[in-house]
MMTF fields as JSON, N, C-alpha, C and O atoms, coordinates in Angstrom:
{
  "mmtfVersion": "1.0.0",
  "mmtfProducer": "UNKNOWN",
  "numBonds": 391,
  "numAtoms": 392,
  "numGroups": 98,
  "numChains": 1,
  "numModels": 1,
  "chainsPerModel": [1],
  "groupsPerChain": [98],
  "chainIdList": ["A"],
  "bondAtomList": [4, 2, 8, 6, 12, 10, 16, 14, 20, 18, 24, 22, 28, 26, 32, 30, 36, 34, 40, 38, 44, 42, 48, 46, 52, 50, 56, 54, 60, 58, 64, 62, 68, 66, 72, 70, 76, 74, 80, 78, 84, 82, 88, 86, 92, 90, 96, 94, 100, 98, 104, 102, 108, 106, 112, 110, 116, 114, 120, 118, 124, 122, 128, 126, 132, 130, 136, 134, 140, 138, 144, 142, 148, 146, 152, 150, 156, 154, 160, 158, 164, 162, 168, 166, 172, 170, 176, 174, 180, 178, 184, 182, 188, 186, 192, 190, 196, 194, 200, 198, 204, 202, 208, 206, 212, 210, 216, 214, 220, 218, 224, 222, 228, 226, 232, 230, 236, 234, 240, 238, 244, 242, 248, 246, 252, 250, 256, 254, 260, 258, 264, 262, 268, 266, 272, 270, 276, 274, 280, 278, 284, 282, 288, 286, 292, 290, 296, 294, 300, 298, 304, 302, 308, 306, 312, 310, 316, 314, 320, 318, 324, 322, 328, 326, 332, 330, 336, 334, 340, 338, 344, 342, 348, 346, 352, 350, 356, 354, 360, 358, 364, 362, 368, 366, 372, 370, 376, 374, 380, 378, 384, 382, 388, 386],
  "bondOrderList": [1, 1, 1, 1, 1, 1, 1, 1, 1, 1, 1, 1, 1, 1, 1, 1, 1, 1, 1, 1, 1, 1, 1, 1, 1, 1, 1, 1, 1, 1, 1, 1, 1, 1, 1, 1, 1, 1, 1, 1, 1, 1, 1, 1, 1, 1, 1, 1, 1, 1, 1, 1, 1, 1, 1, 1, 1, 1, 1, 1, 1, 1, 1, 1, 1, 1, 1, 1, 1, 1, 1, 1, 1, 1, 1, 1, 1, 1, 1, 1, 1, 1, 1, 1, 1, 1, 1, 1, 1, 1, 1, 1, 1, 1, 1, 1, 1],
  "groupList": [{"groupName": "MET", "atomNameList": ["N", "CA", "C", "O"], "elementList": ["N", "C", "C", "O"], "formalChargeList": [0, 0, 0, 0], "bondAtomList": [1, 0, 2, 1, 3, 2], "bondOrderList": [1, 1, 2], "singleLetterCode": "M", "chemCompType": "L-PEPTIDE LINKING"}, {"groupName": "ASN", "atomNameList": ["N", "CA", "C", "O"], "elementList": ["N", "C", "C", "O"], "formalChargeList": [0, 0, 0, 0], "bondAtomList": [1, 0, 2, 1, 3, 2], "bondOrderList": [1, 1, 2], "singleLetterCode": "N", "chemCompType": "L-PEPTIDE LINKING"}, {"groupName": "SER", "atomNameList": ["N", "CA", "C", "O"], "elementList": ["N", "C", "C", "O"], "formalChargeList": [0, 0, 0, 0], "bondAtomList": [1, 0, 2, 1, 3, 2], "bondOrderList": [1, 1, 2], "singleLetterCode": "S", "chemCompType": "L-PEPTIDE LINKING"}, {"groupName": "THR", "atomNameList": ["N", "CA", "C", "O"], "elementList": ["N", "C", "C", "O"], "formalChargeList": [0, 0, 0, 0], "bondAtomList": [1, 0, 2, 1, 3, 2], "bondOrderList": [1, 1, 2], "singleLetterCode": "T", "chemCompType": "L-PEPTIDE LINKING"}, {"groupName": "ARG", "atomNameList": ["N", "CA", "C", "O"], "elementList": ["N", "C", "C", "O"], "formalChargeList": [0, 0, 0, 0], "bondAtomList": [1, 0, 2, 1, 3, 2], "bondOrderList": [1, 1, 2], "singleLetterCode": "R", "chemCompType": "L-PEPTIDE LINKING"}, {"groupName": "GLY", "atomNameList": ["N", "CA", "C", "O"], "elementList": ["N", "C", "C", "O"], "formalChargeList": [0, 0, 0, 0], "bondAtomList": [1, 0, 2, 1, 3, 2], "bondOrderList": [1, 1, 2], "singleLetterCode": "G", "chemCompType": "PEPTIDE LINKING"}, {"groupName": "GLU", "atomNameList": ["N", "CA", "C", "O"], "elementList": ["N", "C", "C", "O"], "formalChargeList": [0, 0, 0, 0], "bondAtomList": [1, 0, 2, 1, 3, 2], "bondOrderList": [1, 1, 2], "singleLetterCode": "E", "chemCompType": "L-PEPTIDE LINKING"}, {"groupName": "LEU", "atomNameList": ["N", "CA", "C", "O"], "elementList": ["N", "C", "C", "O"], "formalChargeList": [0, 0, 0, 0], "bondAtomList": [1, 0, 2, 1, 3, 2], "bondOrderList": [1, 1, 2], "singleLetterCode": "L", "chemCompType": "L-PEPTIDE LINKING"}, {"groupName": "ILE", "atomNameList": ["N", "CA", "C", "O"], "elementList": ["N", "C", "C", "O"], "formalChargeList": [0, 0, 0, 0], "bondAtomList": [1, 0, 2, 1, 3, 2], "bondOrderList": [1, 1, 2], "singleLetterCode": "I", "chemCompType": "L-PEPTIDE LINKING"}, {"groupName": "ALA", "atomNameList": ["N", "CA", "C", "O"], "elementList": ["N", "C", "C", "O"], "formalChargeList": [0, 0, 0, 0], "bondAtomList": [1, 0, 2, 1, 3, 2], "bondOrderList": [1, 1, 2], "singleLetterCode": "A", "chemCompType": "L-PEPTIDE LINKING"}, {"groupName": "PHE", "atomNameList": ["N", "CA", "C", "O"], "elementList": ["N", "C", "C", "O"], "formalChargeList": [0, 0, 0, 0], "bondAtomList": [1, 0, 2, 1, 3, 2], "bondOrderList": [1, 1, 2], "singleLetterCode": "F", "chemCompType": "L-PEPTIDE LINKING"}, {"groupName": "ASP", "atomNameList": ["N", "CA", "C", "O"], "elementList": ["N", "C", "C", "O"], "formalChargeList": [0, 0, 0, 0], "bondAtomList": [1, 0, 2, 1, 3, 2], "bondOrderList": [1, 1, 2], "singleLetterCode": "D", "chemCompType": "L-PEPTIDE LINKING"}, {"groupName": "PRO", "atomNameList": ["N", "CA", "C", "O"], "elementList": ["N", "C", "C", "O"], "formalChargeList": [0, 0, 0, 0], "bondAtomList": [1, 0, 2, 1, 3, 2], "bondOrderList": [1, 1, 2], "singleLetterCode": "P", "chemCompType": "L-PEPTIDE LINKING"}, {"groupName": "VAL", "atomNameList": ["N", "CA", "C", "O"], "elementList": ["N", "C", "C", "O"], "formalChargeList": [0, 0, 0, 0], "bondAtomList": [1, 0, 2, 1, 3, 2], "bondOrderList": [1, 1, 2], "singleLetterCode": "V", "chemCompType": "L-PEPTIDE LINKING"}, {"groupName": "HIS", "atomNameList": ["N", "CA", "C", "O"], "elementList": ["N", "C", "C", "O"], "formalChargeList": [0, 0, 0, 0], "bondAtomList": [1, 0, 2, 1, 3, 2], "bondOrderList": [1, 1, 2], "singleLetterCode": "H", "chemCompType": "L-PEPTIDE LINKING"}, {"groupName": "TYR", "atomNameList": ["N", "CA", "C", "O"], "elementList": ["N", "C", "C", "O"], "formalChargeList": [0, 0, 0, 0], "bondAtomList": [1, 0, 2, 1, 3, 2], "bondOrderList": [1, 1, 2], "singleLetterCode": "Y", "chemCompType": "L-PEPTIDE LINKING"}, {"groupName": "TRP", "atomNameList": ["N", "CA", "C", "O"], "elementList": ["N", "C", "C", "O"], "formalChargeList": [0, 0, 0, 0], "bondAtomList": [1, 0, 2, 1, 3, 2], "bondOrderList": [1, 1, 2], "singleLetterCode": "W", "chemCompType": "L-PEPTIDE LINKING"}, {"groupName": "GLN", "atomNameList": ["N", "CA", "C", "O"], "elementList": ["N", "C", "C", "O"], "formalChargeList": [0, 0, 0, 0], "bondAtomList": [1, 0, 2, 1, 3, 2], "bondOrderList": [1, 1, 2], "singleLetterCode": "Q", "chemCompType": "L-PEPTIDE LINKING"}, {"groupName": "CYS", "atomNameList": ["N", "CA", "C", "O"], "elementList": ["N", "C", "C", "O"], "formalChargeList": [0, 0, 0, 0], "bondAtomList": [1, 0, 2, 1, 3, 2], "bondOrderList": [1, 1, 2], "singleLetterCode": "C", "chemCompType": "L-PEPTIDE LINKING"}],
  "groupTypeList": [0, 1, 2, 3, 4, 5, 6, 7, 8, 9, 10, 11, 9, 3, 12, 7, 6, 13, 4, 14, 4, 9, 5, 13, 2, 14, 2, 13, 9, 14, 7, 7, 5, 9, 7, 13, 6, 4, 11, 11, 11, 4, 4, 15, 9, 7, 7, 9, 2, 4, 5, 7, 3, 5, 14, 13, 12, 9, 5, 3, 7, 5, 6, 8, 5, 3, 4, 10, 12, 1, 4, 16, 7, 16, 0, 17, 7, 13, 13, 12, 7, 8, 13, 4, 4, 7, 17, 12, 6, 7, 18, 14, 10, 3, 1, 2, 7, 9],
  "groupIdList": [1, 2, 3, 4, 5, 6, 7, 8, 9, 10, 11, 12, 13, 14, 15, 16, 17, 18, 19, 20, 21, 22, 23, 24, 25, 26, 27, 28, 29, 30, 31, 32, 33, 34, 35, 36, 37, 38, 39, 40, 41, 42, 43, 44, 45, 46, 47, 48, 49, 50, 51, 52, 53, 54, 55, 56, 57, 58, 59, 60, 61, 62, 63, 64, 65, 66, 67, 68, 69, 70, 71, 72, 73, 74, 75, 76, 77, 78, 79, 80, 81, 82, 83, 84, 85, 86, 87, 88, 89, 90, 91, 92, 93, 94, 95, 96, 97, 98],
  "secStructList": [7, 7, 6, 6, 6, 7, 7, 3, 3, 3, 3, 3, 7, 4, 4, 4, 1, 1, 1, 1, 7, 7, 2, 2, 2, 2, 2, 2, 2, 2, 2, 2, 2, 2, 2, 2, 6, 6, 7, 7, 1, 7, 3, 3, 3, 3, 3, 7, 1, 1, 7, 7, 7, 1, 7, 7, 7, 1, 1, 1, 7, 7, 3, 3, 1, 7, 7, 7, 1, 7, 2, 2, 2, 2, 2, 2, 2, 2, 2, 2, 2, 2, 2, 2, 2, 2, 7, 7, 1, 3, 3, 3, 7, 1, 1, 1, 7, 7],
  "xCoordList": [-3.618, -4.568, -6.242, -6.874, -6.711, -7.761, -8.666, -8.647, -9.762, -10.324, -11.406, -11.847, -12.105, -13.168, -12.998, -13.961, -11.743, -11.118, -10.338, -10.332, -9.665, -8.602, -7.233, -6.884, -6.643, -4.881, -5.09, -6.089, -4.274, -3.691, -2.446, -1.506, -2.56, -1.5, -1.562, -2.49, -0.365, 0.394, 0.894, 1.88, 0.121, 0.335, 1.295, 1.086, 2.064, 3.152, 2.139, 2.081, 1.381, 0.714, 1.267, 0.697, 2.785, 3.285, 3.449, 3.637, 3.355, 3.089, 2.132, 2.179, 1.09, -0.39, -0.727, -1.883, 0.596, 0.241, 0.394, -0.03, 1.002, 1.256, -0.236, -1.082, -0.157, -1.292, -1.66, -2.733, 0.054, -0.389, 0.705, 1.916, -0.481, 0.297, 0.982, 0.351, 2.191, 2.854, 3.86, 3.751, 4.746, 5.402, 4.894, 3.998, 5.579, 5.384, 3.94, 3.095, 3.696, 2.42, 1.485, 0.76, 1.182, 0.079, 0.518, -0.464, 1.298, 1.57, 0.868, 0.148, 1.25, 0.913, -0.813, -1.546, -1.111, -2.8, -3.248, -4.434, -2.85, -3.379, -3.362, -4.323, -2.219, -2.145, -2.703, -2.735, -3.314, -4.233, -5.365, -6.122, -5.596, -6.916, -7.439, -8.579, -6.511, -6.761, -6.468, -7.033, -5.786, -5.859, -7.068, -7.46, -7.797, -9.102, -10.21, -11.263, -9.984, -11.148, -11.414, -12.499, -9.996, -10.069, -11.062, -11.576, -11.432, -12.937, -12.718, -13.487, -11.193, -11.281, -10.908, -10.983, -10.622, -10.944, -9.692, -9.656, -8.69, -7.704, -8.04, -8.664, -7.611, -7.433, -6.262, -5.226, -6.486, -4.984, -5.234, -6.326, -4.248, -3.579, -2.812, -1.632, -3.057, -2.624, -1.643, -2.112, -0.019, 0.959, 0.994, 1.155, 0.734, 1.233, 1.535, 0.632, 2.7, 2.938, 2.18, 2.116, 1.791, 0.716, -0.508, -0.545, -1.666, -2.859, -2.821, -1.841, -3.737, -3.676, -4.399, -5.254, -3.895, -4.884, -5.346, -4.771, -6.355, -7.063, -7.966, -8.0, -8.472, -9.057, -8.193, -7.127, -9.064, -8.493, -9.176, -10.005, -9.192, -10.284, -10.979, -10.422, -12.157, -13.048, -12.843, -12.726, -12.787, -12.222, -10.729, -10.195, -10.235, -9.365, -9.578, -10.659, -7.989, -8.346, -8.182, -8.529, -7.9, -7.884, -6.294, -5.43, -6.028, -4.625, -4.274, -5.137, -3.02, -2.568, -1.028, -0.029, -1.17, 0.043, 0.114, -0.879, 0.737, 0.551, 1.472, 2.481, 0.799, 1.342, 2.916, 3.347, 3.826, 5.302, 6.066, 5.506, 7.167, 7.271, 8.636, 8.862, 9.187, 9.949, 9.686, 9.199, 9.821, 9.106, 10.031, 9.761, 11.501, 12.75, 12.839, 13.005, 12.641, 12.436, 11.448, 11.624, 10.189, 8.881, 8.971, 8.425, 9.791, 9.882, 10.939, 10.646, 11.949, 12.839, 12.529, 13.021, 11.588, 11.365, 9.539, 9.163, 8.791, 7.442, 6.961, 6.372, 7.205, 7.006, 7.039, 6.147, 8.546, 8.487, 7.632, 7.041, 7.523, 6.498, 4.848, 3.988, 4.552, 2.939, 3.31, 2.485, 4.076, 4.072, 4.012, 3.466, 4.587, 4.783, 3.407, 2.916, 2.616, 1.297, 0.356, -0.267, 0.071, -0.661, -0.64, -1.558, 1.122, 1.136, 0.617, -0.061, 0.902, 0.6, 1.222, 2.374, 0.295, 1.076, 2.077, 2.984, 1.74, 2.616, 2.887, 2.232, 3.874, 3.981, 4.402, 5.298, 3.921, 4.101, 4.828, 4.277, 5.96, 6.867, 7.146, 7.422, 7.011, 7.564, 8.89, 9.226, 9.553, 10.97, 11.392, 10.934, 13.112, 14.065, 14.234, 15.149, 13.302, 13.337, 13.018, 13.844, 11.668, 11.427, 12.415, 12.131],
  "yCoordList": [8.085, 7.625, 7.244, 8.085, 6.166, 6.116, 6.911, 6.674, 8.182, 8.877, 8.32, 8.904, 6.911, 6.592, 5.649, 5.22, 5.255, 4.33, 4.972, 4.631, 6.026, 7.155, 6.604, 5.735, 7.23, 7.064, 5.945, 6.015, 4.872, 3.848, 4.412, 4.932, 4.243, 4.663, 3.076, 2.601, 2.695, 1.768, 2.243, 2.954, 1.779, 2.425, 1.244, 0.031, 1.728, 0.603, 0.632, 1.646, -0.406, -0.637, -1.149, -1.025, -1.987, -2.613, -2.078, -2.841, -0.445, -0.096, -0.316, -0.224, -0.692, -1.04, -2.312, -2.709, -3.176, -4.71, -4.873, -5.838, -3.854, -4.094, -3.698, -2.818, -4.317, -4.081, -3.192, -3.053, -2.353, -1.397, -0.124, 0.067, 0.659, 1.727, 2.963, 3.558, 3.252, 4.332, 4.956, 4.402, 5.919, 6.46, 6.383, 7.069, 5.537, 6.01, 5.129, 5.545, 4.005, 3.551, 4.29, 4.299, 5.229, 6.041, 7.34, 8.013, 7.624, 8.649, 7.955, 8.506, 6.975, 6.247, 6.066, 6.497, 5.298, 5.4, 6.752, 6.69, 8.22, 9.072, 9.524, 10.013, 9.324, 9.625, 9.253, 9.869, 7.894, 7.074, 7.468, 7.602, 7.721, 8.473, 9.612, 9.707, 10.494, 11.822, 11.839, 12.816, 11.175, 10.638, 10.161, 10.486, 9.281, 8.85, 9.647, 9.698, 10.246, 11.369, 12.381, 12.92, 12.637, 13.782, 13.418, 14.245, 11.837, 11.926, 12.338, 12.978, 11.721, 12.158, 10.64, 9.508, 10.881, 9.539, 8.718, 7.598, 8.992, 8.027, 6.893, 7.103, 5.774, 4.255, 4.25, 4.805, 3.541, 3.001, 1.438, 0.897, 0.932, -0.411, -0.688, -0.437, -1.179, -1.44, -2.184, -2.946, -2.294, -3.673, -3.833, -3.08, -5.391, -5.568, -6.871, -7.665, -7.388, -8.813, -9.665, -10.893, -9.148, -9.91, -9.015, -7.879, -9.592, -9.36, -7.733, -7.413, -6.723, -5.277, -5.581, -6.449, -4.714, -4.631, -3.324, -2.288, -3.381, -2.132, -1.374, -1.943, -0.352, 0.213, 0.602, 1.21, -0.024, -0.039, 1.208, 1.341, 2.521, 3.203, 2.275, 1.289, 2.631, 2.297, 3.161, 4.371, 2.805, 3.348, 3.118, 3.713, 2.03, 1.556, 0.048, -0.498, -0.535, -1.486, -2.816, -3.868, -2.908, -3.764, -4.238, -3.77, -4.904, -5.631, -6.181, -6.795, -6.006, -6.642, -7.333, -6.737, -8.489, -9.258, -10.829, -11.124, -11.371, -12.73, -12.614, -11.926, -13.515, -13.836, -14.045, -14.99, -13.372, -13.586, -13.654, -12.997, -14.263, -14.335, -12.907, -12.209, -13.084, -11.605, -10.438, -10.501, -9.496, -8.053, -7.642, -7.329, -7.775, -7.365, -7.681, -6.961, -9.39, -10.185, -9.958, -9.955, -9.718, -9.403, -8.378, -8.402, -7.105, -5.638, -6.006, -5.62, -6.621, -6.877, -7.9, -7.763, -8.863, -9.869, -9.852, -9.875, -9.813, -9.718, -8.593, -8.644, -7.392, -5.941, -5.454, -4.918, -5.853, -5.646, -6.47, -6.094, -7.923, -8.175, -7.918, -8.282, -7.429, -6.926, -5.696, -5.637, -4.554, -3.258, -3.468, -2.607, -4.602, -4.722, -5.162, -4.563, -6.038, -6.044, -5.248, -5.178, -4.364, -3.335, -2.255, -1.667, -2.202, -0.45, 0.701, 1.514, 0.835, 1.991, 3.148, 3.167, 4.462, 5.89, 6.359, 7.152, 5.584, 6.032, 4.989, 3.947, 5.245, 4.321, 4.976, 5.821, 4.695, 5.548, 4.361, 3.365, 4.696, 3.473, 4.78, 5.977, 4.239, 5.25, 4.442, 4.63, 3.607, 2.794, 3.2, 3.878, 2.473, 2.522, 0.632, 0.254, -0.143, -1.272, -1.441, -2.007, -0.916, -0.917, -0.538, -0.557],
  "zCoordList": [-18.64, -17.556, -18.106, -18.745, -17.835, -17.843, -16.97, -15.762, -17.628, -16.964, -16.32, -15.33, -16.844, -15.91, -14.906, -14.27, -14.688, -13.731, -12.522, -11.339, -13.177, -11.868, -12.156, -12.954, -11.42, -11.375, -10.441, -9.725, -10.324, -9.559, -8.902, -9.503, -7.568, -6.753, -5.653, -4.999, -5.821, -5.05, -3.776, -3.583, -2.97, -1.407, -0.487, -0.52, 0.087, 1.07, 2.281, 2.977, 2.531, 3.775, 4.842, 5.925, 4.707, 5.518, 6.955, 7.903, 7.111, 8.26, 9.334, 10.56, 8.32, 9.033, 9.373, 9.519, 9.546, 9.729, 11.467, 12.103, 11.962, 13.39, 14.471, 14.313, 15.119, 16.086, 17.224, 17.81, 17.467, 18.205, 17.423, 17.534, 16.536, 15.86, 16.704, 17.577, 16.392, 16.723, 15.617, 14.524, 15.675, 14.851, 13.197, 12.705, 12.618, 10.953, 10.819, 10.026, 11.544, 11.379, 11.372, 10.377, 12.595, 12.782, 11.747, 11.436, 11.393, 10.365, 8.812, 7.979, 8.842, 7.63, 7.446, 6.556, 8.591, 8.711, 8.696, 8.37, 8.919, 8.701, 7.307, 6.714, 6.845, 5.457, 4.386, 3.321, 4.718, 3.835, 3.852, 2.891, 5.167, 5.388, 4.709, 4.256, 4.666, 4.18, 2.907, 2.419, 1.995, 0.499, -0.014, -1.134, 0.86, 0.481, 0.875, 0.24, 1.881, 2.062, 1.054, 0.833, 0.304, -0.942, -1.903, -2.655, -1.897, -2.914, -4.339, -5.056, -4.705, -5.927, -6.856, -6.379, -7.853, -9.143, -8.659, -9.169, -7.828, -7.721, -6.702, -5.662, -7.061, -6.438, -5.867, -6.234, -4.872, -3.898, -3.886, -3.712, -4.063, -3.811, -2.868, -3.114, -1.722, -0.949, -0.376, 0.469, -0.548, -0.588, 0.882, 1.843, 0.656, 2.345, 2.606, 2.341, 3.116, 2.931, 4.24, 4.183, 5.048, 5.81, 6.069, 5.597, 6.931, 7.126, 7.548, 8.221, 7.24, 7.89, 9.34, 9.517, 10.304, 11.281, 11.645, 11.31, 12.31, 12.647, 11.169, 10.078, 11.375, 10.147, 9.268, 9.363, 7.986, 6.523, 6.316, 7.217, 5.24, 4.826, 3.825, 3.342, 3.563, 2.95, 1.408, 1.605, 0.087, -0.877, -1.527, -2.463, -0.689, -1.346, -2.148, -2.368, -2.575, -3.365, -2.272, -2.807, -1.4, -0.61, -0.343, -1.084, 0.42, 0.437, -0.897, -1.525, -1.413, -2.496, -2.103, -1.701, -2.31, -1.852, -1.055, -0.391, -1.086, -0.477, 0.969, 1.124, 1.99, 2.83, 3.0, 2.339, 3.731, 3.334, 4.682, 5.56, 5.056, 6.332, 6.824, 7.812, 5.544, 5.791, 5.278, 4.149, 5.666, 5.098, 3.904, 2.745, 4.745, 3.723, 2.39, 1.406, 2.558, 1.237, 0.495, -0.723, 1.03, 0.232, -0.538, -1.642, -0.031, -0.542, -1.777, -2.908, -1.596, -2.577, -4.099, -5.219, -3.623, -4.496, -5.074, -6.246, -4.004, -4.55, -5.163, -6.242, -4.448, -4.619, -6.114, -6.771, -6.519, -8.237, -8.963, -9.975, -8.328, -9.589, -9.174, -9.976, -8.193, -8.071, -8.655, -9.567, -8.756, -9.182, -11.001, -11.691, -11.564, -12.808, -13.065, -14.022, -12.501, -12.657, -12.835, -13.895, -11.562, -11.448, -12.624, -13.197, -12.811, -13.655, -13.026, -13.655, -11.757, -11.274, -11.639, -12.074, -11.441, -12.197, -11.244, -11.498, -9.695, -8.61, -7.747, -7.723, -7.005, -5.906, -4.573, -4.58, -3.68, -2.269, -1.312, -0.844, -1.195, -0.115, 1.332, 1.26, 2.055, 3.706, 4.324, 5.493, 3.523, 3.912, 3.035, 2.115, 3.444, 2.268, 1.686, 0.955, 2.146, 1.734, 0.285, -0.431, -0.311, -1.564, -2.551, -3.749]
}
């Protein structure tokens, strides 16, 4: 780990792509907010296949990923390439697609 930059965590933000949050998307929003509020040296790269809607906590690296019409294919084909490029210490996914 590079102590000047902090650990990088790849965080599945696809549940935040919906306009009206409920269930998993609501839980993911609260989890991400609580993690960022910890104010430690960890950095969060938000993996998303479409633009995120609603509030995205400050302190994240923002959306990483390209627009892709099919979330399942994006998880199977694109996410592995993104993770390989980012080399995060940890990946957090809330679904069984990744």
